[in-house]
Amino acid sequence: GAGVSQTPSNKVTEKGKYVELRCDPISGHTALYWYRQSLGQGPEFLIYFQGTGAADDSGLPNDRFFAVRPEGSVSTLKIQRTERGDSAVYLCASSPQADWYNEQFFGPGTRLTVL
Amino acid sequence: KNEVEQSPQNLTAQEGEFITINCSYSVGISALHWLQQHPGGGIVSLFMLSSGKKKHGRLIATINIQEKHSSLHITASHPRDSAVYICAVAYTDKLIFGTGTRLQVFP
C-alpha cells in the first residue's frame, strides 16, 4: 500500500512569506507527527495529532508555526512570516496509534529553503 | 548536554566488518528506536526496544535500561548499509532524537 507522502518535496520561498506543507499519512493511521531536521542534526519534534486534535504542540518553536488535521487524515503545517532560520527538512510520520511502542512510518520530507 | 548522545558521529568500514554504533541517554524512557536514514531524507524504522535484544537479518540491537545505553550492531557489513543511523528515545509523549551516526562501508 501507499506510504506517507509529503508535498511539495522542495519549497523555496522568500523571507516573510507564508508557506504550507502537506502530509498524507498511511490510511487508517490515527497518529500523525511533524518533525524538523536541520542539516547535520537529528529530527526535532514539533507537534503530534491523535485523530483531529493536536495532542502535543509543545515542540512548535513559536506562534508563526501552526498545524491542522481537520478530518483526521491529511495534515498541513503552516508557517507565517518565514525566516531564514526556518530552512530545514520538515518530516511527517504516521502510526496506527499514538503509542510509542508502535512503529512510526516516515514520509520523504519537504525541504524548505527561505532566502 | 544532549539528552541522547550517539557515538561515533562518523564511521567508515570495509565491506565485511562488524559495526557497532552506541547510544546513551539521560532521561527515563518507555522505549528506544533505531532508525536508518538514507541520502535524500527517507527514514526507516529498524527496531523498537524496551528491553533486551532484537535481531533482524544482519542487524542486532541491544538495550540496557539500568545503564541507559543501547547498541546497534551490523554483522558482515555491506556498502548498501551506508546511511545515517539515528537513535531516538520515547520520553513522555515525544521522541527525542540523537544527531545520528554516518556510516560509510567501502567495498
Coordinates of C-alpha atoms in Angstrom, one line a residue:
Chain A
G1 CA 0.0 0.0 0.0
A2 CA 1.0 3.7 -0.2
G3 CA 3.3 5.0 2.4
V4 CA 3.4 8.5 3.9
S5 CA 3.6 11.2 1.2
Q6 CA 4.6 14.8 1.6
T7 CA 4.2 17.7 -0.8
P8 CA 5.9 19.6 -2.1
S9 CA 9.3 17.8 -2.0
N10 CA 11.1 21.1 -2.2
K11 CA 9.9 24.6 -1.4
V12 CA 11.9 27.8 -1.9
T13 CA 10.5 31.0 -0.6
E14 CA 11.5 34.4 0.4
K15 CA 11.8 35.7 3.9
G16 CA 8.5 37.0 5.2
K17 CA 6.3 34.8 3.0
Y18 CA 3.7 32.2 4.1
V19 CA 4.1 28.5 3.3
E20 CA 2.0 25.4 3.7
L21 CA 3.5 21.9 3.8
R22 CA 1.2 18.9 3.4
C23 CA 1.3 15.4 4.8
D24 CA -0.8 12.4 3.7
P25 CA -0.4 9.7 6.3
I26 CA -1.0 6.0 5.7
S27 CA -4.7 5.3 5.5
G28 CA -6.1 4.3 8.9
H29 CA -3.3 5.7 11.0
T30 CA -4.7 7.8 13.7
A31 CA -1.4 9.3 14.9
L32 CA 0.5 11.9 12.8
Y33 CA 3.7 13.6 13.8
W34 CA 5.6 16.6 12.4
Y35 CA 9.4 16.9 12.9
R36 CA 12.0 19.4 11.7
Q37 CA 15.5 18.3 10.7
S38 CA 18.3 20.8 10.3
L39 CA 21.5 20.0 8.4
G40 CA 23.7 17.5 10.3
Q41 CA 21.2 17.2 13.1
G42 CA 18.6 14.6 14.2
P43 CA 14.9 15.3 13.8
E44 CA 13.3 17.6 16.3
F45 CA 9.7 17.1 17.5
L46 CA 7.2 19.8 16.6
I47 CA 3.7 18.5 17.1
Y48 CA 1.6 15.4 17.0
F49 CA -2.1 14.7 16.4
Q50 CA -4.2 11.9 17.6
G51 CA -7.2 12.0 15.2
T52 CA -8.2 15.6 14.5
G53 CA -6.8 17.1 17.7
A54 CA -3.3 18.3 18.4
A55 CA -2.3 16.1 21.4
D56 CA 1.0 17.9 22.0
D57 CA 2.2 21.0 20.2
S58 CA 5.0 21.9 22.7
G59 CA 7.7 21.5 20.0
L60 CA 6.4 24.3 17.8
P61 CA 9.1 27.0 18.1
N62 CA 6.9 30.0 18.1
D63 CA 3.4 31.3 17.1
R64 CA 4.4 31.6 13.5
F65 CA 4.0 27.8 13.2
F66 CA 0.6 26.1 13.2
A67 CA -0.6 22.8 12.1
V68 CA -4.1 21.4 11.4
R69 CA -5.6 18.0 10.7
P70 CA -9.3 18.8 10.2
E71 CA -10.6 15.4 9.1
G72 CA -8.2 13.2 11.0
S73 CA -6.2 12.3 7.8
V74 CA -4.2 14.9 5.8
S75 CA -2.3 17.4 7.9
T76 CA -1.0 20.8 6.9
L77 CA 1.9 22.6 8.6
K78 CA 1.6 26.3 8.2
I79 CA 4.5 28.8 8.7
Q80 CA 3.8 32.5 8.7
R81 CA 6.4 35.3 8.1
T82 CA 9.1 32.8 7.3
E83 CA 12.6 33.4 8.5
R84 CA 15.9 32.1 7.2
G85 CA 16.3 30.0 10.3
D86 CA 13.2 28.1 9.3
S87 CA 15.1 26.5 6.5
A88 CA 15.2 22.7 7.2
V89 CA 13.7 19.4 6.1
Y90 CA 10.2 19.0 7.6
L91 CA 9.3 15.4 8.2
C92 CA 6.0 13.8 8.7
A93 CA 5.3 10.4 10.2
S94 CA 2.2 8.4 11.0
S95 CA 1.5 5.5 13.3
P96 CA -1.5 3.2 13.9
Q97 CA -1.9 4.7 17.4
A98 CA -0.2 7.4 19.4
D99 CA 1.7 4.8 21.4
W100 CA 5.4 4.9 21.5
Y101 CA 5.5 1.1 21.2
N102 CA 4.2 1.5 17.6
E103 CA 6.5 2.0 14.7
Q104 CA 6.4 5.4 13.1
F105 CA 6.4 5.5 9.3
F106 CA 8.1 8.5 7.9
G107 CA 7.5 10.4 4.7
P108 CA 10.3 11.6 2.4
G109 CA 10.2 15.1 3.8
T110 CA 9.8 18.6 2.4
R111 CA 13.0 20.6 2.1
L112 CA 12.2 24.2 2.9
T113 CA 14.6 26.9 1.9
V114 CA 14.0 30.5 3.0
L115 CA 16.1 33.0 1.1
Chain B
K1 CA 24.3 18.3 27.1
N2 CA 22.0 16.5 24.7
E3 CA 19.6 14.1 26.2
V4 CA 20.5 11.5 23.6
E5 CA 24.1 11.0 22.6
Q6 CA 25.4 8.8 19.8
S7 CA 28.9 7.6 19.1
P8 CA 30.8 7.7 16.9
Q9 CA 29.5 10.6 14.8
N10 CA 31.1 9.2 11.7
L11 CA 32.2 5.7 10.9
T12 CA 34.0 4.1 7.9
A13 CA 34.4 0.4 7.4
Q14 CA 35.5 -2.1 4.9
E15 CA 32.9 -4.5 3.5
G16 CA 32.5 -7.5 5.8
E17 CA 33.5 -5.7 9.0
F18 CA 31.4 -5.9 12.2
I19 CA 30.0 -2.5 13.1
T20 CA 28.9 -1.1 16.4
I21 CA 27.0 2.2 17.0
N22 CA 26.3 3.3 20.5
C23 CA 23.5 5.4 22.0
S24 CA 23.4 6.8 25.6
Y25 CA 20.5 8.7 27.0
S26 CA 20.0 10.7 30.2
V27 CA 16.2 10.5 30.7
G28 CA 13.8 7.8 31.8
I29 CA 12.3 6.3 28.7
S30 CA 9.5 3.9 27.7
A31 CA 11.1 2.7 24.5
L32 CA 14.1 3.3 22.2
H33 CA 14.0 3.3 18.4
W34 CA 16.8 2.7 15.9
L35 CA 16.2 4.4 12.6
Q36 CA 18.0 4.4 9.3
Q37 CA 18.2 7.5 7.1
H38 CA 19.4 7.3 3.5
P39 CA 20.7 10.3 1.5
G40 CA 17.6 12.2 0.3
G41 CA 16.0 12.0 3.7
G42 CA 13.9 8.8 3.8
I43 CA 13.8 7.4 7.3
V44 CA 13.0 3.8 8.0
S45 CA 12.4 2.3 11.4
L46 CA 14.7 -0.6 12.2
F47 CA 13.9 -1.6 15.7
M48 CA 11.9 -0.6 18.7
L49 CA 13.3 -1.8 22.1
S50 CA 12.1 -1.6 25.6
S51 CA 14.4 -4.3 27.0
G52 CA 16.9 -7.0 26.0
K53 CA 17.9 -7.7 22.4
K54 CA 16.3 -7.9 19.0
K55 CA 17.7 -9.3 15.8
H56 CA 16.7 -8.8 12.2
G57 CA 18.9 -10.2 9.5
R58 CA 22.4 -8.8 9.9
L59 CA 21.2 -6.2 12.4
I60 CA 21.2 -6.7 16.2
A61 CA 20.0 -4.1 18.7
T62 CA 20.5 -4.3 22.4
I63 CA 19.4 -2.1 25.3
N64 CA 20.5 -1.9 29.0
I65 CA 17.8 0.1 30.8
Q66 CA 19.8 0.4 34.0
E67 CA 22.9 1.8 32.2
K68 CA 20.7 3.9 29.8
H69 CA 22.6 2.6 26.9
S70 CA 21.8 0.9 23.6
S71 CA 23.9 -0.5 20.8
L72 CA 23.2 -1.3 17.2
H73 CA 25.4 -3.9 15.6
I74 CA 25.7 -4.7 11.9
T75 CA 27.4 -8.0 11.0
A76 CA 29.1 -8.7 7.7
S77 CA 28.6 -5.0 6.7
H78 CA 27.9 -4.2 3.0
P79 CA 28.2 -0.9 1.0
R80 CA 24.3 -0.8 0.9
D81 CA 24.4 -0.4 4.7
S82 CA 25.9 3.1 4.2
A83 CA 23.4 5.5 5.7
V84 CA 22.9 7.6 8.8
Y85 CA 21.7 5.6 11.8
I86 CA 19.7 7.5 14.4
C87 CA 18.8 6.6 17.9
A88 CA 15.5 8.0 19.3
V89 CA 14.1 7.6 22.8
A90 CA 10.4 7.8 23.7
Y91 CA 10.2 10.2 26.6
T92 CA 6.8 11.2 27.9
D93 CA 4.8 11.6 24.7
K94 CA 7.7 12.7 22.5
L95 CA 10.6 11.1 20.6
I96 CA 14.0 12.7 21.3
F97 CA 16.5 12.0 18.6
G98 CA 20.2 11.7 18.6
T99 CA 22.2 13.5 16.0
G100 CA 22.9 10.3 14.1
T101 CA 26.0 8.2 13.1
R102 CA 27.1 8.5 9.5
L103 CA 28.3 5.1 8.3
Q104 CA 30.1 4.5 5.1
V105 CA 31.0 1.0 4.1
F106 CA 33.6 0.6 1.3
P107 CA 33.9 -2.4 -1.0

